[in-house]
mmCIF file of C-alpha atoms in Angstrom:
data_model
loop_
_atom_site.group_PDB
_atom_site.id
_atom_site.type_symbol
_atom_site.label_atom_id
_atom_site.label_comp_id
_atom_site.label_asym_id
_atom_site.label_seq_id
_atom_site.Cartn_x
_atom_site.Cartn_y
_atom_site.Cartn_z
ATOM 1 C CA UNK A 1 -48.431 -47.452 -8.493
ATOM 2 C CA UNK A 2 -49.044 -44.072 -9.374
ATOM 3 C CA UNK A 3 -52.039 -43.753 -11.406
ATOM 4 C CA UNK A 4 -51.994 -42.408 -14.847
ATOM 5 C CA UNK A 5 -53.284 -38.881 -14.498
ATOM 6 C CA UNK A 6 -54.998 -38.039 -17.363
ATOM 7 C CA UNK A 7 -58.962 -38.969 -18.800
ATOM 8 C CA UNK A 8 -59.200 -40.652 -15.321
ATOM 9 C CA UNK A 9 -62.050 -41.541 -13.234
ATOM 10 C CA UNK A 10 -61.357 -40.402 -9.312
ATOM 11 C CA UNK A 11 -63.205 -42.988 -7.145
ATOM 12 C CA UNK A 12 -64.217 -41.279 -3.739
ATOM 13 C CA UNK A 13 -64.514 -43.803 -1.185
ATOM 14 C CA UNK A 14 -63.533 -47.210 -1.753
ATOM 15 C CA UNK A 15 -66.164 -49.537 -0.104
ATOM 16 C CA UNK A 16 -68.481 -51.782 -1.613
ATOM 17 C CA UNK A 17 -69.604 -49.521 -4.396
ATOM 18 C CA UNK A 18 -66.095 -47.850 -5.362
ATOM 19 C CA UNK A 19 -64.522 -51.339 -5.257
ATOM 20 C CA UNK A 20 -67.208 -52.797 -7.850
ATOM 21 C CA UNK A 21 -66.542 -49.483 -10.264
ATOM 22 C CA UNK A 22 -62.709 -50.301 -9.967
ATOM 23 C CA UNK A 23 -63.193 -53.566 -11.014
ATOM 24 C CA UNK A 24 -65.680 -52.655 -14.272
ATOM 25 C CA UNK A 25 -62.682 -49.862 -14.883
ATOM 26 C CA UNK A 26 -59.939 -51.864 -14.591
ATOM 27 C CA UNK A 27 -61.561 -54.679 -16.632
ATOM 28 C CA UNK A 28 -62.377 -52.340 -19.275
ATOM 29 C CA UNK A 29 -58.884 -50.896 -19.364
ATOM 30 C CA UNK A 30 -60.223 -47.176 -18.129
ATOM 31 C CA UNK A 31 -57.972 -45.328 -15.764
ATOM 32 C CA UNK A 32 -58.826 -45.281 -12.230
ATOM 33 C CA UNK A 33 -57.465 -42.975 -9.027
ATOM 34 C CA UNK A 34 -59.207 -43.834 -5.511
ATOM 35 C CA UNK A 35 -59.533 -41.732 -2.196
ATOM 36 C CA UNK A 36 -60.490 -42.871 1.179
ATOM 37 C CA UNK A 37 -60.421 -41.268 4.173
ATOM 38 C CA UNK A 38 -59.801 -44.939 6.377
ATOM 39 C CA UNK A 39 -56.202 -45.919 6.743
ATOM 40 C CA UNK A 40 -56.860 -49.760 6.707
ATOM 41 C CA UNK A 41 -58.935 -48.963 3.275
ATOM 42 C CA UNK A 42 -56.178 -47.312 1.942
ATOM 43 C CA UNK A 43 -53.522 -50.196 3.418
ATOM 44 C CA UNK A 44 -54.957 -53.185 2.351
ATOM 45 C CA UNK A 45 -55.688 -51.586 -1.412
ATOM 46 C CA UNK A 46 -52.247 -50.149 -1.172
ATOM 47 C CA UNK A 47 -51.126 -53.786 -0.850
ATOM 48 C CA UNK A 48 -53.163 -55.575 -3.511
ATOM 49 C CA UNK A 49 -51.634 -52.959 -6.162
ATOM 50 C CA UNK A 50 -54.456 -50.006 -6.415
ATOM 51 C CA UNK A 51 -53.497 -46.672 -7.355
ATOM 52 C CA UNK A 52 -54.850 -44.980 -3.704
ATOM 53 C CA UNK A 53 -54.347 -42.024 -1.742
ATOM 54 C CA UNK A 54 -55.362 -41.470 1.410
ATOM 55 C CA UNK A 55 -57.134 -38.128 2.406
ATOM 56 C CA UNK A 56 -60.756 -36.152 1.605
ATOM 57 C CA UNK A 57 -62.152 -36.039 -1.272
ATOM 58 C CA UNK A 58 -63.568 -32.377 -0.635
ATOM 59 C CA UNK A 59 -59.594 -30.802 -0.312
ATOM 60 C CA UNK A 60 -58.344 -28.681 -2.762
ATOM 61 C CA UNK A 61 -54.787 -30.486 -2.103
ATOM 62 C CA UNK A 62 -56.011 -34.099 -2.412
ATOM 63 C CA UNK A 63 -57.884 -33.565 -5.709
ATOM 64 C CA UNK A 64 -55.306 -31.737 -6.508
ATOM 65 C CA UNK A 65 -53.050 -34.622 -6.073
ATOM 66 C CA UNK A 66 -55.459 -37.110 -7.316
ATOM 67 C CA UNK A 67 -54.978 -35.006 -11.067
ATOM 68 C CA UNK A 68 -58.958 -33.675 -10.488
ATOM 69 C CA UNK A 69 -57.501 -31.034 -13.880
ATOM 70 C CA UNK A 70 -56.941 -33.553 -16.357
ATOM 71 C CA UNK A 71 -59.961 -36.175 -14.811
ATOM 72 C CA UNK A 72 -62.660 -37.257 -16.769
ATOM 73 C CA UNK A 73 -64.512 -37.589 -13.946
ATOM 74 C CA UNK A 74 -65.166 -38.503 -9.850
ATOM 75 C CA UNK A 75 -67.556 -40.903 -8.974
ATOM 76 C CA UNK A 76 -68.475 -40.132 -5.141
ATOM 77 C CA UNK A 77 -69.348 -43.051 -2.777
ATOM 78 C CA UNK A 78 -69.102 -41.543 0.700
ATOM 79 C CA UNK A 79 -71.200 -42.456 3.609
ATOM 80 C CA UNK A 80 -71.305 -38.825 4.608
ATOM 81 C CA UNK A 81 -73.618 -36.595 3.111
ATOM 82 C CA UNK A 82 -71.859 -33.138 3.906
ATOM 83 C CA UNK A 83 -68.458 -34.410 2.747
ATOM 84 C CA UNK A 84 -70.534 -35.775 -0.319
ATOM 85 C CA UNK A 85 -71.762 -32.139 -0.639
ATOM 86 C CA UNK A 86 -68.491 -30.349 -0.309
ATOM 87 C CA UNK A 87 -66.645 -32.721 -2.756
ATOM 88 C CA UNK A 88 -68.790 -31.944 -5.604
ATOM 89 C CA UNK A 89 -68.444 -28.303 -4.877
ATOM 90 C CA UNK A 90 -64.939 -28.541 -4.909
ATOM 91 C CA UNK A 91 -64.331 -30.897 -7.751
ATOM 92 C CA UNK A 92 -66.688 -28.575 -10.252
ATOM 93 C CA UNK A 93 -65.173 -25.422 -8.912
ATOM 94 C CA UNK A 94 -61.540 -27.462 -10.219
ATOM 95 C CA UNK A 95 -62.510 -28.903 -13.313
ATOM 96 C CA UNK A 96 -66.066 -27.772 -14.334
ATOM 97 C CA UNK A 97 -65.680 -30.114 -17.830
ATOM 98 C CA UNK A 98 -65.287 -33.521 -15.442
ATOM 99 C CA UNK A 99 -68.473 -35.347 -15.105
ATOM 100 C CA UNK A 100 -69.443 -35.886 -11.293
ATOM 101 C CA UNK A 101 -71.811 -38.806 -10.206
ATOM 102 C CA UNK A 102 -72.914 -39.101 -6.266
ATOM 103 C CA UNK A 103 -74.055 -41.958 -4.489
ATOM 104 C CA UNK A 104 -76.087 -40.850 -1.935
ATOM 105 C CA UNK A 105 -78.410 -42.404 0.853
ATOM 106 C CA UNK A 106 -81.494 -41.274 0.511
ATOM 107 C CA UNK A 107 -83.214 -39.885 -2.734
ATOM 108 C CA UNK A 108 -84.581 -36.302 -0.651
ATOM 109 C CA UNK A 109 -80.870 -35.635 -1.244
ATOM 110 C CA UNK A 110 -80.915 -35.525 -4.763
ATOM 111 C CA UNK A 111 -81.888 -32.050 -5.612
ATOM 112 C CA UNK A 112 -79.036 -30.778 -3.442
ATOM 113 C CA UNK A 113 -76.685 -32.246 -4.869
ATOM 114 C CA UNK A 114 -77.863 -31.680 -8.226
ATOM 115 C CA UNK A 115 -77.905 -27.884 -7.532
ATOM 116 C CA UNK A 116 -73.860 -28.211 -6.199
ATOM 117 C CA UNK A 117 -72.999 -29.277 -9.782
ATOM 118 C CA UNK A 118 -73.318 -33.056 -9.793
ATOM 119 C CA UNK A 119 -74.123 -34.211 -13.358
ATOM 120 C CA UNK A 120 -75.934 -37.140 -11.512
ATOM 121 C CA UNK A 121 -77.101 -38.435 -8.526
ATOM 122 C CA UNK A 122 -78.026 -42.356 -7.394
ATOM 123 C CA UNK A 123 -80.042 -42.732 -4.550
ATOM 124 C CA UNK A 124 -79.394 -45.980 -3.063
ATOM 125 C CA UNK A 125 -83.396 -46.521 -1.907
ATOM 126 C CA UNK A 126 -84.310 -46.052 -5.388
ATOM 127 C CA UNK A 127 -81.815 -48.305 -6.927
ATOM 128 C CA UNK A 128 -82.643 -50.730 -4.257
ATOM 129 C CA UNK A 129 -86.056 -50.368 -5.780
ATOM 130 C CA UNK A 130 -85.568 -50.825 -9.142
ATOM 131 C CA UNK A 131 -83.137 -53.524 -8.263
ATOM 132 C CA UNK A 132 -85.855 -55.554 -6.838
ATOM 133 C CA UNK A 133 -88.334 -55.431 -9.601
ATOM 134 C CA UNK A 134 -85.874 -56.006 -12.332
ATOM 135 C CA UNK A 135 -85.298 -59.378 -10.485
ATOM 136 C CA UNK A 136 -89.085 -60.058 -9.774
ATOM 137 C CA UNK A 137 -89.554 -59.592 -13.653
ATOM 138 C CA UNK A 138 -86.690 -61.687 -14.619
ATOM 139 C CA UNK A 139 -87.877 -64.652 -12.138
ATOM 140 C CA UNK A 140 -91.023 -64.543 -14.902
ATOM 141 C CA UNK A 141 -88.347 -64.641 -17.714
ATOM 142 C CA UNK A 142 -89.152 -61.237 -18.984
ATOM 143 C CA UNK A 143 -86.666 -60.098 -21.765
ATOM 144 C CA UNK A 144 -83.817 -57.852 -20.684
ATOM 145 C CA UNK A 145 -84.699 -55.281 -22.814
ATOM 146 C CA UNK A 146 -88.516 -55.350 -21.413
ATOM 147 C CA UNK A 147 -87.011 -54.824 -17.948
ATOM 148 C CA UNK A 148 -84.260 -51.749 -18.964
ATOM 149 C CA UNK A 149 -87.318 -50.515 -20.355
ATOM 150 C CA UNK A 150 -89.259 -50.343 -17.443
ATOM 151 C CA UNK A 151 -86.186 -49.496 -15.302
ATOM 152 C CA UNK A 152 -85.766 -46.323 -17.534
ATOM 153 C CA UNK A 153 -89.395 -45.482 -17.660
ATOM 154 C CA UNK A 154 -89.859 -45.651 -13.610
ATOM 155 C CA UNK A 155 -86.652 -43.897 -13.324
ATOM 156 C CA UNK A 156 -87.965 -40.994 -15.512
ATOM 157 C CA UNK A 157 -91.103 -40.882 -13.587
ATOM 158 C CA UNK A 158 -89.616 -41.498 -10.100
ATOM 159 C CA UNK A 159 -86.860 -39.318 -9.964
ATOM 160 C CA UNK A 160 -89.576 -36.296 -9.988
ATOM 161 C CA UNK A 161 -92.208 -38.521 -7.812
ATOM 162 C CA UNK A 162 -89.730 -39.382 -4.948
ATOM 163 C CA UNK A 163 -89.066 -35.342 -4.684
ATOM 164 C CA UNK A 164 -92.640 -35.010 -4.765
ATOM 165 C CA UNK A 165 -92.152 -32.989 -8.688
ATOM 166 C CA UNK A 166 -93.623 -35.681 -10.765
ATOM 167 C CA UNK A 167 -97.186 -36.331 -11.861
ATOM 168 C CA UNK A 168 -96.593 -38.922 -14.625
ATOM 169 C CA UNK A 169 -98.866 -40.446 -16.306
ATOM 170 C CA UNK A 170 -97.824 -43.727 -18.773
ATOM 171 C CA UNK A 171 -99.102 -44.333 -21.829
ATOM 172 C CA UNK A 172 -100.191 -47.607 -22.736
ATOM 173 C CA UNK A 173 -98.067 -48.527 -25.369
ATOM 174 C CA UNK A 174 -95.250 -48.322 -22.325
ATOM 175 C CA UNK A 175 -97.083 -50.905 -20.420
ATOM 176 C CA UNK A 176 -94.882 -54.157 -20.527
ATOM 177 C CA UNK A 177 -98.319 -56.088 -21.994
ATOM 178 C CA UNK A 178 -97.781 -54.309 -24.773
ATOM 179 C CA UNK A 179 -94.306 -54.440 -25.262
ATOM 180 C CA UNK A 180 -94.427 -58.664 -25.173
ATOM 181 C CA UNK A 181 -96.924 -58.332 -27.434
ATOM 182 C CA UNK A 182 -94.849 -55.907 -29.802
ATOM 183 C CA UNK A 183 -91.901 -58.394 -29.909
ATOM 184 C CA UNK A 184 -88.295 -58.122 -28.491
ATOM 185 C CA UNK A 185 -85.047 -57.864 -29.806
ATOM 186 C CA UNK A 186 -82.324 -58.949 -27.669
ATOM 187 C CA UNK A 187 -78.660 -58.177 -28.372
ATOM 188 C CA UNK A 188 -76.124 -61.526 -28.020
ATOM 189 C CA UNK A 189 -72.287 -61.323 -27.897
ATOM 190 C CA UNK A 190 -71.161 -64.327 -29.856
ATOM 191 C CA UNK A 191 -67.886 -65.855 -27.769
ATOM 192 C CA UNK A 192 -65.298 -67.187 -29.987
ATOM 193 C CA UNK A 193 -65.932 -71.215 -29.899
ATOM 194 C CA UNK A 194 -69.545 -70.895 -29.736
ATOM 195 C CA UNK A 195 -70.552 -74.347 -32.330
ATOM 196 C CA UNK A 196 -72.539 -71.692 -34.581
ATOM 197 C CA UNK A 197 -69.155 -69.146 -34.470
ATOM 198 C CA UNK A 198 -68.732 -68.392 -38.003
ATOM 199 C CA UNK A 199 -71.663 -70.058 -39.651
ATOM 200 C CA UNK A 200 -74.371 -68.972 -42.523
ATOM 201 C CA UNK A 201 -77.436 -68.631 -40.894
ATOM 202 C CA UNK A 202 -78.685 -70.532 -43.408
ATOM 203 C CA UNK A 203 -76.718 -73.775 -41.311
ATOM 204 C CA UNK A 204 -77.616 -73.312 -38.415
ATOM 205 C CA UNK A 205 -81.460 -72.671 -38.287
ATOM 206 C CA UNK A 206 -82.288 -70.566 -35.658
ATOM 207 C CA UNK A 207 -85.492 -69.799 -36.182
ATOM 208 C CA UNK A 208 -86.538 -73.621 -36.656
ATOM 209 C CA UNK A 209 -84.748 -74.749 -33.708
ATOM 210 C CA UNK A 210 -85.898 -71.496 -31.422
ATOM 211 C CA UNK A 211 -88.346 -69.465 -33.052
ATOM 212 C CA UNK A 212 -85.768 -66.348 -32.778
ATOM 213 C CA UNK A 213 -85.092 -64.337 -36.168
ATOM 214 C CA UNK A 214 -81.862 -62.792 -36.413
ATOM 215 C CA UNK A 215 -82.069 -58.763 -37.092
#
């Protein structure tokens, strides 16, 4: 169908990564275009009911097309780093308010990228990184909010480190030791049907059945 062309995200290549951000969109009820360059990509979404058009996300005509003026913004997942490069020229030079987010391969990439206009950049060897240790921590049952932590901190740092900027150096009250030690607050989303929906707190004794306090 067409897609709705206004406060839009434009989704540049629609493999693995563009396909997961169209589902959190679409699931969320956020407005979604997508471009890909291959015709069975553009085919087989075509069919299951996506709002696609084929052609390159760096041309004036397809951006044009894809409503890149009234966007919110274009979230590039290309395998090719120069077409990466001219989209975000092109898509800032068309709508400089829009955010624009890259995907890119390798994190020495990042600074280019950045300097084009991009309001962010995600190098896949990074996240791949910080992927891993978030699950290495959880395996040891290490609060969510620990891990973001850590994932934030190490992202500060390692942005700068892996393009050789950064000479950070943590303090201790970062260190994860000191965060368990600190106490953790965790954030729940109570499902309608849950057997304490709806109850005092009083009734249903959290703390003497888990040792949690609710904040």
């Amino acid at each position: 169908g067409a897609p709705a062309l206004e406060g839009h995200v434009i989704i540049a290549g629609f493999g693995l990564n563009g396909r997961n951000l169209a589902r959190v969109l679409k699931g969320t009820g956020l407005p979604y275009v997508i471009l890909d360059m291959n015709p069975d990509t553009v085919r087989s979404a075509r069919k299951a009911g996506e709002p696609v058009i084929f052609g390159d996300a760096a041309s004036r005509t397809i951006l044009e097309k894809a409503g890149i003026a009234g966007a919110k913004g274009m979230v590039l997942a290309l395998s090719d780093p120069s077409s990466c490069r001219r989209a975000v020229r092109t898509a800032k030079s068309m709508n400089h308010e829009a955010f624009v987010i890259a995907r890119t391969r390798y994190a020495a990439e990042t600074d280019e990228l950045l300097a084009l206009g991009a309001d962010d950049v995600i190098p896949e060897e990074f996240e791949t990184s910080l992927e891993i240790f978030s699950r290495v921590l959880d395996k040891f049952h290490i609060p969510k909010n620990v891990i973001d932590l850590q994932v934030q901190l190490v992202r500060n740092e390692s942005y700068g480190l892996f393009r050789g900027t950064s000479s950070y150096d943590r303090p201790a009250s970062e260190s994860v030791a000191a965060m368990l030690t600190a106490g953790t607050v965790e954030t729940y989303f109570v499902q309608a049907g849950a057997w304490f929906a709806e109850q005092p707190l009083g009734g249903i004794d959290l703390r003497g059945k888990t040792g949690a306090t609710v904040v």
